[in-house]
């Protein structure tokens, strides 16, 4: 096979289309993955509709940063552990290799990290190329559809919870937006002992799902007495940590109104609008904080694979549907319209 099908985004024209492109060959230190599953993320939708604009240095890219499959070919200077036939998932990004920290060997401090499916070709394709150090082994009993979504859909909220948000047991926590990230955030908050967990979404089905996944309370953000409900749930204290997983300015205002003393608003969802601090004096007096969060670190993905392997985390309910790769445009449209309130739609070549 000399060509393959791939979902390509032209950054110059903004056009997304399924195209036949050459099958890539692995270079030194690289492997080729026969893709088995690739997630459709809201970030992909934002790239396609133009609401997420990033400086990438490329004109066209194959989308898809949530990818799992089987090693199909191995380049030179790849460690022996990565052999043809091994089941793997791919980290959603990698160090740039060119900034001063990278050149000094401090890749964890990379100043310009690259994202798969944004800065370089991702997994909405039959095959994908990966640097060997971005591979994570997938246990035989973990379906590749579930493994694919660990980078980002699961690791992003995990990084926000255990890292940026610094959630501790018995912290009162709110989660705004119960889609792919928020649904997993509820599960992960329960795993680390947050209590109570307040899940917030205007869609009834999403709220019902959050209850099934472990939320203690679900609220409609449109309720006139929303702030009073949060105060009542937290016995007047407010939320220790509020997570915006929707990337919506109204969330920022609402969350600030229900933060506790020293409470933290963690921005996980991406949005282009400016952030306003309301009642700045009170915000400072109560020593409240706003913290930005983006993606996750490699160790977060590895931790989650271990947690799934030890049956501490069940992702079997996270796969809302599996579509052929050729139907990527239809999958994007379904996510835009939130048909069936999906957690994750998966593309399968």
mmCIF file of C-alpha atoms in Angstrom:
data_model
loop_
_atom_site.group_PDB
_atom_site.id
_atom_site.type_symbol
_atom_site.label_atom_id
_atom_site.label_comp_id
_atom_site.label_asym_id
_atom_site.label_seq_id
_atom_site.Cartn_x
_atom_site.Cartn_y
_atom_site.Cartn_z
ATOM 1 C CA UNK A 1 0.000 0.000 0.000
ATOM 2 C CA UNK A 2 1.530 3.309 -1.067
ATOM 3 C CA UNK A 3 -1.266 5.647 -0.006
ATOM 4 C CA UNK A 4 -3.683 5.846 2.902
ATOM 5 C CA UNK A 5 -6.801 7.757 3.949
ATOM 6 C CA UNK A 6 -6.297 10.686 6.340
ATOM 7 C CA UNK A 7 -8.377 13.522 7.776
ATOM 8 C CA UNK A 8 -6.443 16.665 6.816
ATOM 9 C CA UNK A 9 -6.897 20.275 7.916
ATOM 10 C CA UNK A 10 -5.556 23.050 5.687
ATOM 11 C CA UNK A 11 -4.568 25.881 8.026
ATOM 12 C CA UNK A 12 -4.450 28.390 5.158
ATOM 13 C CA UNK A 13 -7.957 27.804 3.808
ATOM 14 C CA UNK A 14 -9.570 26.320 6.920
ATOM 15 C CA UNK A 15 -10.812 23.371 4.848
ATOM 16 C CA UNK A 16 -11.044 19.921 6.437
ATOM 17 C CA UNK A 17 -11.237 16.952 4.075
ATOM 18 C CA UNK A 18 -10.544 13.244 3.818
ATOM 19 C CA UNK A 19 -7.587 12.758 1.474
ATOM 20 C CA UNK A 20 -5.367 10.031 0.100
ATOM 21 C CA UNK A 21 -1.785 10.702 1.228
ATOM 22 C CA UNK A 22 1.447 8.680 1.110
ATOM 23 C CA UNK A 23 1.911 6.067 3.802
ATOM 24 C CA UNK A 24 4.638 7.513 6.077
ATOM 25 C CA UNK A 25 7.928 5.733 6.694
ATOM 26 C CA UNK A 26 9.596 5.769 10.128
ATOM 27 C CA UNK A 27 12.919 7.569 10.431
ATOM 28 C CA UNK A 28 15.634 7.089 12.995
ATOM 29 C CA UNK A 29 14.185 6.781 16.493
ATOM 30 C CA UNK A 30 10.655 6.459 15.133
ATOM 31 C CA UNK A 31 8.034 3.751 14.750
ATOM 32 C CA UNK A 32 5.003 3.509 12.514
ATOM 33 C CA UNK A 33 1.681 2.695 14.122
ATOM 34 C CA UNK A 34 -1.173 0.940 12.380
ATOM 35 C CA UNK A 35 -3.914 3.020 13.948
ATOM 36 C CA UNK A 36 -6.698 1.050 15.646
ATOM 37 C CA UNK A 37 -8.544 3.929 17.322
ATOM 38 C CA UNK A 38 -8.443 7.712 17.370
ATOM 39 C CA UNK A 39 -10.642 10.008 19.446
ATOM 40 C CA UNK A 40 -12.582 13.037 18.229
ATOM 41 C CA UNK A 41 -11.938 15.861 20.684
ATOM 42 C CA UNK A 42 -13.611 19.248 21.005
ATOM 43 C CA UNK A 43 -10.187 20.775 20.358
ATOM 44 C CA UNK A 44 -10.290 19.160 16.908
ATOM 45 C CA UNK A 45 -13.666 20.791 16.326
ATOM 46 C CA UNK A 46 -12.282 24.179 17.375
ATOM 47 C CA UNK A 47 -9.327 23.773 15.011
ATOM 48 C CA UNK A 48 -11.699 23.000 12.153
ATOM 49 C CA UNK A 49 -14.115 25.859 12.864
ATOM 50 C CA UNK A 50 -11.237 28.296 13.357
ATOM 51 C CA UNK A 51 -12.081 29.290 16.937
ATOM 52 C CA UNK A 52 -8.767 27.773 18.080
ATOM 53 C CA UNK A 53 -5.911 29.379 16.208
ATOM 54 C CA UNK A 54 -2.366 28.330 17.012
ATOM 55 C CA UNK A 55 1.021 29.104 15.484
ATOM 56 C CA UNK A 56 2.054 25.738 14.096
ATOM 57 C CA UNK A 57 4.675 26.280 11.417
ATOM 58 C CA UNK A 58 2.891 23.881 9.037
ATOM 59 C CA UNK A 59 0.345 24.543 6.290
ATOM 60 C CA UNK A 60 -1.612 21.292 6.516
ATOM 61 C CA UNK A 61 -1.864 18.594 9.174
ATOM 62 C CA UNK A 62 -3.539 15.258 9.836
ATOM 63 C CA UNK A 63 -5.715 15.774 12.901
ATOM 64 C CA UNK A 64 -5.997 13.460 15.903
ATOM 65 C CA UNK A 65 -4.066 13.604 19.180
ATOM 66 C CA UNK A 66 -5.787 10.664 20.922
ATOM 67 C CA UNK A 67 -4.314 7.614 19.217
ATOM 68 C CA UNK A 68 -3.738 3.926 19.912
ATOM 69 C CA UNK A 69 -2.735 1.037 17.712
ATOM 70 C CA UNK A 70 -0.099 -1.585 16.969
ATOM 71 C CA UNK A 71 3.511 -1.005 15.962
ATOM 72 C CA UNK A 72 3.745 -1.797 12.262
ATOM 73 C CA UNK A 73 7.313 -0.781 11.371
ATOM 74 C CA UNK A 74 10.404 0.256 13.324
ATOM 75 C CA UNK A 75 13.126 2.694 12.319
ATOM 76 C CA UNK A 76 16.773 2.592 13.321
ATOM 77 C CA UNK A 77 17.931 3.370 16.867
ATOM 78 C CA UNK A 78 14.624 2.402 18.459
ATOM 79 C CA UNK A 79 14.945 0.589 21.831
ATOM 80 C CA UNK A 80 14.383 -3.149 21.623
ATOM 81 C CA UNK A 81 11.252 -3.020 23.777
ATOM 82 C CA UNK A 82 9.319 -1.410 20.895
ATOM 83 C CA UNK A 83 8.872 -4.276 18.472
ATOM 84 C CA UNK A 84 6.461 -4.855 15.598
ATOM 85 C CA UNK A 85 3.140 -6.116 16.943
ATOM 86 C CA UNK A 86 3.290 -4.322 20.292
ATOM 87 C CA UNK A 87 0.093 -2.552 21.377
ATOM 88 C CA UNK A 88 0.688 1.094 22.244
ATOM 89 C CA UNK A 89 -0.932 4.450 22.778
ATOM 90 C CA UNK A 90 0.755 7.688 21.776
ATOM 91 C CA UNK A 91 1.428 10.635 24.036
ATOM 92 C CA UNK A 92 -0.480 13.659 22.737
ATOM 93 C CA UNK A 93 2.698 15.685 22.241
ATOM 94 C CA UNK A 94 6.464 15.841 22.459
ATOM 95 C CA UNK A 95 9.279 18.309 23.215
ATOM 96 C CA UNK A 96 10.307 20.583 20.347
ATOM 97 C CA UNK A 97 13.956 19.483 20.521
ATOM 98 C CA UNK A 98 15.191 22.937 19.534
ATOM 99 C CA UNK A 99 14.676 25.336 22.470
ATOM 100 C CA UNK A 100 17.500 25.939 25.027
ATOM 101 C CA UNK A 101 16.147 23.482 27.665
ATOM 102 C CA UNK A 102 15.749 20.757 25.012
ATOM 103 C CA UNK A 103 19.265 21.336 23.709
ATOM 104 C CA UNK A 104 20.561 21.014 27.268
ATOM 105 C CA UNK A 105 18.682 17.746 27.751
ATOM 106 C CA UNK A 106 15.992 19.223 30.014
ATOM 107 C CA UNK A 107 13.087 18.228 27.784
ATOM 108 C CA UNK A 108 10.595 18.402 30.659
ATOM 109 C CA UNK A 109 11.186 22.162 30.616
ATOM 110 C CA UNK A 110 10.605 22.494 26.860
ATOM 111 C CA UNK A 111 9.513 26.029 26.017
ATOM 112 C CA UNK A 112 7.692 25.125 22.800
ATOM 113 C CA UNK A 113 6.102 21.671 23.176
ATOM 114 C CA UNK A 114 4.562 20.247 20.018
ATOM 115 C CA UNK A 115 1.091 18.711 19.874
ATOM 116 C CA UNK A 116 0.221 15.686 17.757
ATOM 117 C CA UNK A 117 -2.482 16.513 15.237
ATOM 118 C CA UNK A 118 -1.759 20.238 15.595
ATOM 119 C CA UNK A 119 1.962 20.865 15.014
ATOM 120 C CA UNK A 120 2.626 17.536 13.280
ATOM 121 C CA UNK A 121 0.539 14.729 11.802
ATOM 122 C CA UNK A 122 -1.798 12.884 14.136
ATOM 123 C CA UNK A 123 -3.885 9.749 14.099
ATOM 124 C CA UNK A 124 -6.952 10.429 11.955
ATOM 125 C CA UNK A 125 -5.296 8.138 9.429
ATOM 126 C CA UNK A 126 -4.580 4.524 8.711
ATOM 127 C CA UNK A 127 -0.990 4.903 9.908
ATOM 128 C CA UNK A 128 0.847 7.372 12.156
ATOM 129 C CA UNK A 129 4.510 8.063 12.890
ATOM 130 C CA UNK A 130 5.691 8.451 16.487
ATOM 131 C CA UNK A 131 8.996 9.099 18.217
ATOM 132 C CA UNK A 132 9.754 6.060 20.369
ATOM 133 C CA UNK A 133 9.804 8.125 23.573
ATOM 134 C CA UNK A 134 6.145 9.077 23.041
ATOM 135 C CA UNK A 135 4.990 5.448 23.184
ATOM 136 C CA UNK A 136 3.188 3.933 26.165
ATOM 137 C CA UNK A 137 2.599 0.166 26.262
ATOM 138 C CA UNK A 138 -1.042 -0.921 26.432
ATOM 139 C CA UNK A 139 -1.915 -4.030 28.490
ATOM 140 C CA UNK A 140 -3.565 -6.850 26.549
ATOM 141 C CA UNK A 141 -6.802 -6.532 28.529
ATOM 142 C CA UNK A 142 -7.238 -2.795 27.805
ATOM 143 C CA UNK A 143 -9.239 -2.253 24.590
ATOM 144 C CA UNK A 144 -7.440 0.090 22.210
ATOM 145 C CA UNK A 145 -10.553 2.259 21.875
ATOM 146 C CA UNK A 146 -10.293 3.006 25.586
ATOM 147 C CA UNK A 147 -6.505 3.337 25.510
ATOM 148 C CA UNK A 148 -6.695 5.933 22.746
ATOM 149 C CA UNK A 149 -8.622 8.455 24.831
ATOM 150 C CA UNK A 150 -6.339 8.342 27.871
ATOM 151 C CA UNK A 151 -4.055 11.044 26.398
ATOM 152 C CA UNK A 152 -6.187 14.199 26.727
ATOM 153 C CA UNK A 153 -9.764 13.062 27.428
ATOM 154 C CA UNK A 154 -8.635 11.437 30.677
ATOM 155 C CA UNK A 155 -5.115 12.751 31.253
ATOM 156 C CA UNK A 156 -6.044 16.434 30.882
ATOM 157 C CA UNK A 157 -8.557 16.422 33.759
ATOM 158 C CA UNK A 158 -6.227 14.148 35.738
ATOM 159 C CA UNK A 159 -3.369 16.623 35.358
ATOM 160 C CA UNK A 160 -5.694 19.479 36.275
ATOM 161 C CA UNK A 161 -6.906 17.672 39.389
ATOM 162 C CA UNK A 162 -3.683 16.276 40.860
ATOM 163 C CA UNK A 163 -1.415 18.999 39.499
ATOM 164 C CA UNK A 164 -2.767 22.451 38.740
ATOM 165 C CA UNK A 165 -5.833 22.206 40.979
ATOM 166 C CA UNK A 166 -4.006 20.434 43.829
ATOM 167 C CA UNK A 167 -7.202 18.684 44.922
ATOM 168 C CA UNK A 168 -7.000 16.944 48.283
ATOM 169 C CA UNK A 169 -9.393 14.529 50.029
ATOM 170 C CA UNK A 170 -12.581 16.232 51.282
ATOM 171 C CA UNK A 171 -12.065 19.306 49.098
ATOM 172 C CA UNK A 172 -15.400 20.601 47.834
ATOM 173 C CA UNK A 173 -15.105 20.695 44.067
ATOM 174 C CA UNK A 174 -17.269 21.938 41.203
ATOM 175 C CA UNK A 175 -17.069 20.741 37.589
ATOM 176 C CA UNK A 176 -18.597 22.886 34.857
ATOM 177 C CA UNK A 177 -19.088 21.063 31.541
ATOM 178 C CA UNK A 178 -19.789 17.329 31.580
ATOM 179 C CA UNK A 179 -18.667 16.273 28.125
ATOM 180 C CA UNK A 180 -15.553 14.240 27.361
ATOM 181 C CA UNK A 181 -13.317 15.970 29.893
ATOM 182 C CA UNK A 182 -15.939 16.643 32.549
ATOM 183 C CA UNK A 183 -17.323 13.119 32.675
ATOM 184 C CA UNK A 184 -13.841 11.795 33.367
ATOM 185 C CA UNK A 185 -13.142 14.597 35.847
ATOM 186 C CA UNK A 186 -16.052 13.386 37.979
ATOM 187 C CA UNK A 187 -14.649 9.843 38.073
ATOM 188 C CA UNK A 188 -11.139 11.052 38.829
ATOM 189 C CA UNK A 189 -12.246 13.454 41.569
ATOM 190 C CA UNK A 190 -13.993 10.588 43.290
ATOM 191 C CA UNK A 191 -10.810 8.538 42.934
ATOM 192 C CA UNK A 192 -8.746 11.163 44.808
ATOM 193 C CA UNK A 193 -11.357 11.636 47.539
ATOM 194 C CA UNK A 194 -12.898 15.013 46.689
ATOM 195 C CA UNK A 195 -16.182 15.574 48.528
ATOM 196 C CA UNK A 196 -18.662 16.853 47.737
ATOM 197 C CA UNK A 197 -18.400 16.772 43.952
ATOM 198 C CA UNK A 198 -20.815 19.231 42.338
ATOM 199 C CA UNK A 199 -21.341 18.649 38.595
ATOM 200 C CA UNK A 200 -22.778 21.503 36.540
ATOM 201 C CA UNK A 201 -24.258 21.335 33.033
ATOM 202 C CA UNK A 202 -27.387 22.665 31.302
ATOM 203 C CA UNK A 203 -28.039 19.325 29.547
ATOM 204 C CA UNK A 204 -30.195 16.941 31.647
ATOM 205 C CA UNK A 205 -28.657 13.790 30.136
ATOM 206 C CA UNK A 206 -25.176 15.042 30.992
ATOM 207 C CA UNK A 207 -26.224 15.696 34.591
ATOM 208 C CA UNK A 208 -27.776 12.235 34.872
ATOM 209 C CA UNK A 209 -24.589 10.683 33.553
ATOM 210 C CA UNK A 210 -22.503 12.630 36.073
ATOM 211 C CA UNK A 211 -24.604 11.217 38.904
ATOM 212 C CA UNK A 212 -24.041 7.706 37.567
ATOM 213 C CA UNK A 213 -20.294 8.352 37.410
ATOM 214 C CA UNK A 214 -20.062 9.469 41.029
ATOM 215 C CA UNK A 215 -21.073 13.121 41.383
ATOM 216 C CA UNK A 216 -22.663 13.895 44.739
ATOM 217 C CA UNK A 217 -24.836 16.693 43.356
ATOM 218 C CA UNK A 218 -25.772 17.916 39.873
ATOM 219 C CA UNK A 219 -26.921 21.455 39.150
ATOM 220 C CA UNK A 220 -28.330 23.354 36.213
ATOM 221 C CA UNK A 221 -26.230 26.533 35.817
ATOM 222 C CA UNK A 222 -29.346 28.402 34.682
ATOM 223 C CA UNK A 223 -31.083 27.987 38.046
ATOM 224 C CA UNK A 224 -31.917 31.343 39.666
ATOM 225 C CA UNK A 225 -30.760 30.082 43.039
ATOM 226 C CA UNK A 226 -27.579 28.417 41.764
ATOM 227 C CA UNK A 227 -25.223 30.156 44.220
ATOM 228 C CA UNK A 228 -27.542 29.409 47.129
ATOM 229 C CA UNK A 229 -27.618 25.739 46.179
ATOM 230 C CA UNK A 230 -23.817 25.540 46.165
ATOM 231 C CA UNK A 231 -23.612 27.282 49.555
ATOM 232 C CA UNK A 232 -26.158 24.878 50.971
ATOM 233 C CA UNK A 233 -24.319 21.825 49.610
ATOM 234 C CA UNK A 234 -21.003 23.034 51.052
ATOM 235 C CA UNK A 235 -22.524 24.194 54.375
ATOM 236 C CA UNK A 236 -21.822 27.798 53.512
ATOM 237 C CA UNK A 237 -18.124 27.367 52.746
ATOM 238 C CA UNK A 238 -18.189 27.388 48.954
ATOM 239 C CA UNK A 239 -15.969 25.431 46.579
ATOM 240 C CA UNK A 240 -12.319 24.804 47.306
ATOM 241 C CA UNK A 241 -11.690 24.206 43.608
ATOM 242 C CA UNK A 242 -13.856 25.041 40.581
ATOM 243 C CA UNK A 243 -12.961 23.480 37.233
ATOM 244 C CA UNK A 244 -14.090 25.090 33.987
ATOM 245 C CA UNK A 245 -14.032 22.288 31.433
ATOM 246 C CA UNK A 246 -16.364 24.075 29.036
ATOM 247 C CA UNK A 247 -14.207 27.056 28.099
ATOM 248 C CA UNK A 248 -17.139 29.435 28.586
ATOM 249 C CA UNK A 249 -16.907 32.985 30.016
ATOM 250 C CA UNK A 250 -20.256 32.692 31.895
ATOM 251 C CA UNK A 251 -18.701 29.818 33.836
ATOM 252 C CA UNK A 252 -15.876 32.065 35.034
ATOM 253 C CA UNK A 253 -18.321 34.564 36.489
ATOM 254 C CA UNK A 254 -20.519 31.934 38.093
ATOM 255 C CA UNK A 255 -17.607 29.985 39.556
ATOM 256 C CA UNK A 256 -16.069 33.093 41.131
ATOM 257 C CA UNK A 257 -19.328 33.703 42.962
ATOM 258 C CA UNK A 258 -19.147 30.351 44.764
ATOM 259 C CA UNK A 259 -15.442 30.016 45.582
ATOM 260 C CA UNK A 260 -14.428 29.427 49.192
ATOM 261 C CA UNK A 261 -11.703 31.319 51.036
ATOM 262 C CA UNK A 262 -8.455 30.495 49.193
ATOM 263 C CA UNK A 263 -10.562 28.814 46.512
ATOM 264 C CA UNK A 264 -9.083 28.138 43.082
ATOM 265 C CA UNK A 265 -10.688 28.536 39.659
ATOM 266 C CA UNK A 266 -8.894 26.224 37.222
ATOM 267 C CA UNK A 267 -9.331 26.991 33.526
ATOM 268 C CA UNK A 268 -9.121 23.762 31.528
ATOM 269 C CA UNK A 269 -11.465 24.454 28.622
ATOM 270 C CA UNK A 270 -9.983 26.739 25.967
ATOM 271 C CA UNK A 271 -11.610 30.041 25.025
ATOM 272 C CA UNK A 272 -10.355 33.163 23.195
ATOM 273 C CA UNK A 273 -12.226 35.701 25.352
ATOM 274 C CA UNK A 274 -10.507 37.776 28.058
ATOM 275 C CA UNK A 275 -11.008 36.830 31.704
ATOM 276 C CA UNK A 276 -12.461 39.375 34.128
ATOM 277 C CA UNK A 277 -12.016 39.194 37.883
ATOM 278 C CA UNK A 278 -15.213 40.411 39.505
ATOM 279 C CA UNK A 279 -15.030 42.194 42.863
ATOM 280 C CA UNK A 280 -11.237 42.297 42.716
ATOM 281 C CA UNK A 281 -10.831 43.555 46.296
ATOM 282 C CA UNK A 282 -12.884 40.686 47.705
ATOM 283 C CA UNK A 283 -11.052 38.229 45.453
ATOM 284 C CA UNK A 284 -7.733 39.411 46.879
ATOM 285 C CA UNK A 285 -9.003 39.610 50.462
ATOM 286 C CA UNK A 286 -10.157 35.971 50.286
ATOM 287 C CA UNK A 287 -6.801 34.981 48.690
ATOM 288 C CA UNK A 288 -8.554 33.321 45.786
ATOM 289 C CA UNK A 289 -6.714 32.286 42.623
ATOM 290 C CA UNK A 290 -7.202 31.652 38.923
ATOM 291 C CA UNK A 291 -4.955 28.961 37.478
ATOM 292 C CA UNK A 292 -4.545 28.045 33.821
ATOM 293 C CA UNK A 293 -4.186 24.423 32.789
ATOM 294 C CA UNK A 294 -3.289 22.846 29.456
ATOM 295 C CA UNK A 295 -2.951 19.167 28.592
ATOM 296 C CA UNK A 296 -0.965 16.809 30.780
ATOM 297 C CA UNK A 297 2.538 15.539 31.471
ATOM 298 C CA UNK A 298 3.770 12.142 30.200
ATOM 299 C CA UNK A 299 3.661 10.707 33.710
ATOM 300 C CA UNK A 300 -0.061 11.464 33.958
ATOM 301 C CA UNK A 301 -0.759 9.153 31.008
ATOM 302 C CA UNK A 302 1.436 6.439 32.506
ATOM 303 C CA UNK A 303 -0.306 6.789 35.883
ATOM 304 C CA UNK A 304 -3.713 6.390 34.257
ATOM 305 C CA UNK A 305 -2.713 3.290 32.321
ATOM 306 C CA UNK A 306 -1.584 1.807 35.641
ATOM 307 C CA UNK A 307 -4.801 2.821 37.392
ATOM 308 C CA UNK A 308 -6.906 1.238 34.656
ATOM 309 C CA UNK A 309 -4.741 -1.871 34.808
ATOM 310 C CA UNK A 310 -5.320 -2.118 38.561
ATOM 311 C CA UNK A 311 -9.080 -1.679 38.057
ATOM 312 C CA UNK A 312 -9.191 1.630 39.909
ATOM 313 C CA UNK A 313 -10.663 3.371 36.855
ATOM 314 C CA UNK A 314 -13.248 2.013 34.415
ATOM 315 C CA UNK A 315 -13.328 3.620 30.964
ATOM 316 C CA UNK A 316 -15.712 1.103 29.389
ATOM 317 C CA UNK A 317 -18.571 3.607 29.432
ATOM 318 C CA UNK A 318 -16.520 6.377 27.833
ATOM 319 C CA UNK A 319 -16.794 5.181 24.229
ATOM 320 C CA UNK A 320 -20.063 6.633 22.981
ATOM 321 C CA UNK A 321 -19.716 5.289 19.424
ATOM 322 C CA UNK A 322 -17.144 3.952 16.969
ATOM 323 C CA UNK A 323 -17.173 5.289 13.401
ATOM 324 C CA UNK A 324 -15.193 4.374 10.293
ATOM 325 C CA UNK A 325 -12.316 6.767 9.607
ATOM 326 C CA UNK A 326 -14.041 7.807 6.390
ATOM 327 C CA UNK A 327 -16.886 9.271 8.484
ATOM 328 C CA UNK A 328 -14.665 11.690 10.396
ATOM 329 C CA UNK A 329 -16.591 14.731 9.039
ATOM 330 C CA UNK A 330 -19.871 13.242 10.249
ATOM 331 C CA UNK A 331 -18.304 12.515 13.637
ATOM 332 C CA UNK A 332 -17.173 16.117 13.949
ATOM 333 C CA UNK A 333 -20.697 17.270 13.104
ATOM 334 C CA UNK A 334 -22.184 14.967 15.742
ATOM 335 C CA UNK A 335 -19.864 16.422 18.356
ATOM 336 C CA UNK A 336 -20.717 19.975 17.300
ATOM 337 C CA UNK A 337 -24.438 19.223 17.688
ATOM 338 C CA UNK A 338 -23.791 17.190 20.866
ATOM 339 C CA UNK A 339 -25.978 14.411 19.479
ATOM 340 C CA UNK A 340 -26.551 11.981 22.327
ATOM 341 C CA UNK A 341 -24.262 14.008 24.622
ATOM 342 C CA UNK A 342 -21.205 11.866 23.745
ATOM 343 C CA UNK A 343 -18.249 11.347 26.045
ATOM 344 C CA UNK A 344 -15.967 10.261 23.194
ATOM 345 C CA UNK A 345 -16.558 9.323 19.566
ATOM 346 C CA UNK A 346 -13.870 7.049 18.137
ATOM 347 C CA UNK A 347 -12.611 6.741 14.569
ATOM 348 C CA UNK A 348 -11.483 3.300 13.436
ATOM 349 C CA UNK A 349 -9.536 2.949 10.149
#
